[in-house]
Tab-separated table of C-alpha atoms in Angstrom:
chain	number	residue	atom	x	y	z
A	1	UNK	CA	6.405	12.619	-33.457
A	2	UNK	CA	5.399	10.914	-37.131
A	3	UNK	CA	6.371	7.875	-38.666
A	4	UNK	CA	9.713	9.332	-40.548
A	5	UNK	CA	10.892	10.753	-37.296
A	6	UNK	CA	10.200	7.621	-34.868
A	7	UNK	CA	11.836	5.376	-37.635
A	8	UNK	CA	14.804	7.520	-38.010
A	9	UNK	CA	15.321	8.005	-34.276
A	10	UNK	CA	15.148	4.307	-33.622
A	11	UNK	CA	17.623	3.125	-36.428
A	12	UNK	CA	20.189	5.850	-35.793
A	13	UNK	CA	23.400	4.451	-35.631
A	14	UNK	CA	25.389	4.760	-31.829
A	15	UNK	CA	28.061	3.734	-30.268
A	16	UNK	CA	27.941	3.664	-26.109
A	17	UNK	CA	30.048	5.189	-23.767
A	18	UNK	CA	28.397	2.963	-20.907
A	19	UNK	CA	27.850	-0.512	-20.123
A	20	UNK	CA	24.580	-1.941	-20.516
A	21	UNK	CA	24.275	-2.362	-16.336
A	22	UNK	CA	25.519	1.379	-16.159
A	23	UNK	CA	23.215	2.862	-18.574
A	24	UNK	CA	19.922	1.453	-17.223
A	25	UNK	CA	21.098	2.105	-13.750
A	26	UNK	CA	21.521	5.339	-14.607
A	27	UNK	CA	18.675	5.861	-16.223
A	28	UNK	CA	16.748	4.588	-13.173
A	29	UNK	CA	18.755	6.767	-10.916
A	30	UNK	CA	17.654	9.824	-12.446
A	31	UNK	CA	13.805	9.459	-13.538
A	32	UNK	CA	11.773	11.428	-11.706
A	33	UNK	CA	10.182	8.532	-10.200
A	34	UNK	CA	12.928	6.430	-8.438
A	35	UNK	CA	14.277	9.646	-7.180
A	36	UNK	CA	10.996	10.557	-5.522
A	37	UNK	CA	11.500	7.584	-3.961
A	38	UNK	CA	14.923	7.731	-2.941
A	39	UNK	CA	14.182	10.495	-1.497
A	40	UNK	CA	11.312	9.782	1.015
A	41	UNK	CA	12.024	10.787	4.649
A	42	UNK	CA	13.459	7.972	6.813
A	43	UNK	CA	11.074	5.646	7.605
A	44	UNK	CA	8.602	6.613	5.173
A	45	UNK	CA	5.479	4.562	4.439
A	46	UNK	CA	4.860	4.634	0.531
A	47	UNK	CA	2.221	2.996	-1.240
A	48	UNK	CA	2.233	1.807	-4.864
A	49	UNK	CA	-1.248	2.527	-6.651
A	50	UNK	CA	-1.120	0.282	-9.655
A	51	UNK	CA	1.676	-1.601	-8.801
A	52	UNK	CA	2.081	-4.136	-12.006
A	53	UNK	CA	4.200	-7.059	-11.435
A	54	UNK	CA	5.763	-4.916	-8.149
A	55	UNK	CA	9.148	-3.805	-9.287
A	56	UNK	CA	9.166	-0.745	-7.064
A	57	UNK	CA	10.319	-2.670	-4.490
A	58	UNK	CA	13.505	-3.267	-5.961
A	59	UNK	CA	14.543	0.052	-5.434
A	60	UNK	CA	14.464	-0.240	-1.610
A	61	UNK	CA	17.955	-2.289	-2.343
A	62	UNK	CA	19.111	-0.615	-5.822
A	63	UNK	CA	20.220	1.416	-6.945
A	64	UNK	CA	22.078	3.640	-4.658
A	65	UNK	CA	21.390	4.538	-1.680
A	66	UNK	CA	19.985	2.029	0.147
A	67	UNK	CA	16.422	2.378	1.620
A	68	UNK	CA	15.566	-0.280	3.671
A	69	UNK	CA	13.672	1.771	5.950
A	70	UNK	CA	10.596	2.593	3.682
A	71	UNK	CA	7.683	0.452	4.302
A	72	UNK	CA	6.569	-0.427	1.273
A	73	UNK	CA	2.449	-1.625	0.082
A	74	UNK	CA	1.325	-2.456	-2.968
A	75	UNK	CA	-2.534	-2.180	-5.258
A	76	UNK	CA	-3.553	-3.767	-8.204
A	77	UNK	CA	-6.421	-5.814	-9.685
A	78	UNK	CA	-4.487	-8.723	-9.299
A	79	UNK	CA	-1.491	-10.045	-7.728
A	80	UNK	CA	2.011	-8.824	-9.431
A	81	UNK	CA	4.755	-11.228	-9.677
A	82	UNK	CA	6.767	-9.576	-6.998
A	83	UNK	CA	4.162	-8.059	-4.465
A	84	UNK	CA	5.327	-10.719	-1.961
A	85	UNK	CA	8.503	-8.335	-1.522
A	86	UNK	CA	5.882	-5.468	-0.290
A	87	UNK	CA	4.996	-5.159	3.246
A	88	UNK	CA	1.565	-5.759	2.537
A	89	UNK	CA	-0.990	-6.092	-0.455
A	90	UNK	CA	-4.396	-5.270	-1.509
A	91	UNK	CA	-6.178	-6.700	-4.617
A	92	UNK	CA	-9.710	-4.874	-6.248
A	93	UNK	CA	-11.188	-3.578	-8.982
A	94	UNK	CA	-10.577	0.324	-8.218
A	95	UNK	CA	-13.897	1.174	-9.941
A	96	UNK	CA	-15.958	-0.912	-8.135
A	97	UNK	CA	-14.118	-0.911	-4.078
A	98	UNK	CA	-11.064	1.244	-4.091
A	99	UNK	CA	-8.510	-0.284	-1.125
A	100	UNK	CA	-8.296	0.715	2.307
A	101	UNK	CA	-5.350	-0.901	3.855
A	102	UNK	CA	-7.533	-1.196	7.139
A	103	UNK	CA	-7.789	2.299	7.342
A	104	UNK	CA	-3.856	2.860	7.331
A	105	UNK	CA	-2.375	6.096	6.192
A	106	UNK	CA	0.603	7.078	4.320
A	107	UNK	CA	3.469	9.434	4.114
A	108	UNK	CA	3.782	9.061	0.579
A	109	UNK	CA	1.610	7.649	-2.555
A	110	UNK	CA	3.089	6.723	-5.884
A	111	UNK	CA	0.972	6.085	-9.023
A	112	UNK	CA	2.431	5.819	-12.574
A	113	UNK	CA	0.004	5.087	-15.344
A	114	UNK	CA	-2.720	4.171	-13.866
A	115	UNK	CA	-5.539	7.113	-13.577
A	116	UNK	CA	-5.788	6.574	-17.586
A	117	UNK	CA	-7.184	3.159	-16.854
A	118	UNK	CA	-9.908	4.399	-14.515
A	119	UNK	CA	-12.954	5.411	-14.850
A	120	UNK	CA	-12.475	8.980	-12.470
A	121	UNK	CA	-9.654	10.037	-12.256
A	122	UNK	CA	-10.714	12.542	-9.868
A	123	UNK	CA	-10.766	9.665	-7.743
A	124	UNK	CA	-7.607	8.944	-7.277
A	125	UNK	CA	-6.950	12.408	-5.858
A	126	UNK	CA	-9.869	12.007	-3.459
A	127	UNK	CA	-8.740	8.838	-2.117
A	128	UNK	CA	-4.725	10.061	-1.869
A	129	UNK	CA	-6.663	13.678	0.379
A	130	UNK	CA	-7.969	10.764	2.549
A	131	UNK	CA	-5.072	8.404	2.841
A	132	UNK	CA	-2.201	11.229	2.751
A	133	UNK	CA	-0.327	11.840	6.393
A	134	UNK	CA	-0.406	15.960	7.169
A	135	UNK	CA	3.462	16.765	4.784
A	136	UNK	CA	2.556	13.080	2.727
A	137	UNK	CA	3.601	13.185	-0.711
A	138	UNK	CA	2.723	12.135	-3.700
A	139	UNK	CA	3.832	11.254	-7.104
A	140	UNK	CA	1.773	10.811	-9.889
A	141	UNK	CA	2.410	9.582	-13.561
A	142	UNK	CA	0.885	9.126	-16.902
A	143	UNK	CA	0.933	9.642	-20.749
A	144	UNK	CA	1.368	12.943	-21.454
A	145	UNK	CA	-0.487	14.820	-24.640
A	146	UNK	CA	2.878	13.553	-27.046
A	147	UNK	CA	1.195	10.429	-26.476
A	148	UNK	CA	-2.085	10.669	-28.067
A	149	UNK	CA	-0.870	12.984	-31.038
A	150	UNK	CA	-2.595	12.389	-34.042
A	151	UNK	CA	0.807	11.980	-35.986
A	152	UNK	CA	1.990	9.668	-33.675
A	153	UNK	CA	2.054	5.988	-35.362
A	154	UNK	CA	0.517	3.224	-33.892
A	155	UNK	CA	2.553	-0.148	-32.972
A	156	UNK	CA	1.644	-1.944	-35.655
A	157	UNK	CA	2.549	0.608	-38.448
A	158	UNK	CA	5.747	0.341	-36.265
A	159	UNK	CA	6.319	-3.341	-35.977
A	160	UNK	CA	6.005	-3.811	-39.777
A	161	UNK	CA	9.134	-1.856	-40.062
A	162	UNK	CA	10.899	-4.145	-37.450
A	163	UNK	CA	10.306	-1.363	-34.985
A	164	UNK	CA	10.576	-3.277	-31.911
A	165	UNK	CA	8.776	-1.455	-29.619
A	166	UNK	CA	6.020	-2.228	-26.993
A	167	UNK	CA	3.516	0.648	-27.380
A	168	UNK	CA	3.613	3.598	-29.265
A	169	UNK	CA	0.086	5.880	-29.599
A	170	UNK	CA	-1.787	6.042	-26.569
A	171	UNK	CA	-4.972	4.433	-28.206
A	172	UNK	CA	-2.247	1.144	-28.761
A	173	UNK	CA	-3.603	-0.153	-25.331
A	174	UNK	CA	-7.573	-1.053	-25.360
A	175	UNK	CA	-7.763	-0.688	-22.034
A	176	UNK	CA	-6.838	2.763	-21.879
A	177	UNK	CA	-9.864	4.990	-20.600
A	178	UNK	CA	-9.785	8.629	-22.503
A	179	UNK	CA	-6.513	10.464	-21.526
A	180	UNK	CA	-6.972	12.009	-18.131
A	181	UNK	CA	-6.345	16.232	-19.102
A	182	UNK	CA	-3.581	17.762	-17.150
A	183	UNK	CA	-5.262	20.858	-16.371
A	184	UNK	CA	-8.157	19.181	-14.835
A	185	UNK	CA	-5.623	17.159	-12.748
A	186	UNK	CA	-3.910	20.547	-11.655
A	187	UNK	CA	-6.914	21.979	-11.049
A	188	UNK	CA	-9.126	19.572	-8.634
A	189	UNK	CA	-5.937	18.547	-7.176
A	190	UNK	CA	-5.620	22.477	-6.175
A	191	UNK	CA	-9.268	22.454	-5.086
A	192	UNK	CA	-9.098	19.502	-2.573
A	193	UNK	CA	-6.008	21.307	-0.924
A	194	UNK	CA	-2.941	19.389	-2.301
A	195	UNK	CA	0.050	21.518	-2.878
A	196	UNK	CA	1.878	21.299	-6.142
A	197	UNK	CA	5.668	21.031	-5.739
A	198	UNK	CA	7.346	20.223	-9.169
A	199	UNK	CA	6.429	18.809	-12.271
A	200	UNK	CA	7.327	17.550	-15.879
A	201	UNK	CA	7.833	15.542	-18.447
A	202	UNK	CA	9.931	12.592	-17.702
A	203	UNK	CA	13.119	13.036	-19.858
A	204	UNK	CA	16.853	11.454	-19.515
A	205	UNK	CA	18.013	12.813	-23.195
A	206	UNK	CA	21.416	11.681	-22.961
A	207	UNK	CA	20.497	7.921	-21.702
A	208	UNK	CA	17.896	7.619	-24.435
A	209	UNK	CA	20.740	7.364	-26.297
A	210	UNK	CA	23.115	4.915	-24.397
A	211	UNK	CA	19.872	3.217	-23.849
A	212	UNK	CA	19.441	2.444	-27.426
A	213	UNK	CA	23.183	1.945	-27.794
A	214	UNK	CA	23.306	-0.903	-25.304
A	215	UNK	CA	19.728	-2.397	-25.942
A	216	UNK	CA	17.964	-1.885	-29.203
A	217	UNK	CA	18.432	-5.310	-30.379
A	218	UNK	CA	18.276	-7.053	-26.792
A	219	UNK	CA	15.663	-9.868	-25.478
A	220	UNK	CA	14.420	-7.462	-23.035
A	221	UNK	CA	12.463	-4.766	-24.673
A	222	UNK	CA	11.964	-2.788	-21.691
A	223	UNK	CA	14.952	-0.362	-22.106
A	224	UNK	CA	14.276	0.651	-26.059
A	225	UNK	CA	10.689	1.091	-24.885
A	226	UNK	CA	12.281	3.379	-21.745
A	227	UNK	CA	14.708	5.502	-24.555
A	228	UNK	CA	11.454	5.943	-26.260
A	229	UNK	CA	8.790	7.015	-23.588
A	230	UNK	CA	11.826	9.603	-22.712
A	231	UNK	CA	12.630	10.290	-26.483
A	232	UNK	CA	9.100	11.201	-27.776
A	233	UNK	CA	8.022	12.609	-23.869
A	234	UNK	CA	5.656	10.521	-23.608
A	235	UNK	CA	4.772	10.594	-19.837
A	236	UNK	CA	4.405	13.324	-17.758
A	237	UNK	CA	4.087	14.027	-13.625
A	238	UNK	CA	2.765	16.352	-11.163
A	239	UNK	CA	4.565	16.127	-7.586
A	240	UNK	CA	1.956	17.454	-4.181
A	241	UNK	CA	2.741	17.664	-1.068
A	242	UNK	CA	-0.493	17.466	1.501
């Protein structure tokens, strides 16, 4: 990606096929993170590590299928606005003290855009090995190398060109540590006994254009940002079983 390609993509004329509501619903329905949650075994316990505002709790009820059987827990450095929608949550600075949840173990761990914020990504794998039940599942998502390409324009340069995104390049976020190396994560997880069952880059190509057609100039910046992340191949994911 470079400055011109991002500008051309952002400014491209598009005519929506879907309604705005349907486009965002399908984006989440087909995103590998949501699919991971929606296809967990019945009555699973799931913990979201680095839960942000707690929006993962929405996926118990939307989109289909409804998964009220899943018990959800959240962890972050501070309380998110939706944390009260979880069955329980824990707060701490991971670098000082990872969560314990009173010794509870989980059927599933989900972590999206968290390991790039901590000093030791290996410490997250160690924690998962300790807290996952036998046969438990892990979904791990973080920025890909595409986010860190030298040619990727900075958000400050894009904003000057009226490209209204939140983040473009990995180092636009000064809370990011070094970008965790994919090969290291895979090798370390394997050495700790986790079994890789799926991997990829989070892309939903048709829905990128549908989101931009419906939301490019909307006040809510998330849909256009999500379309950019997808188009740029900005996020990678690994799915493991314990």
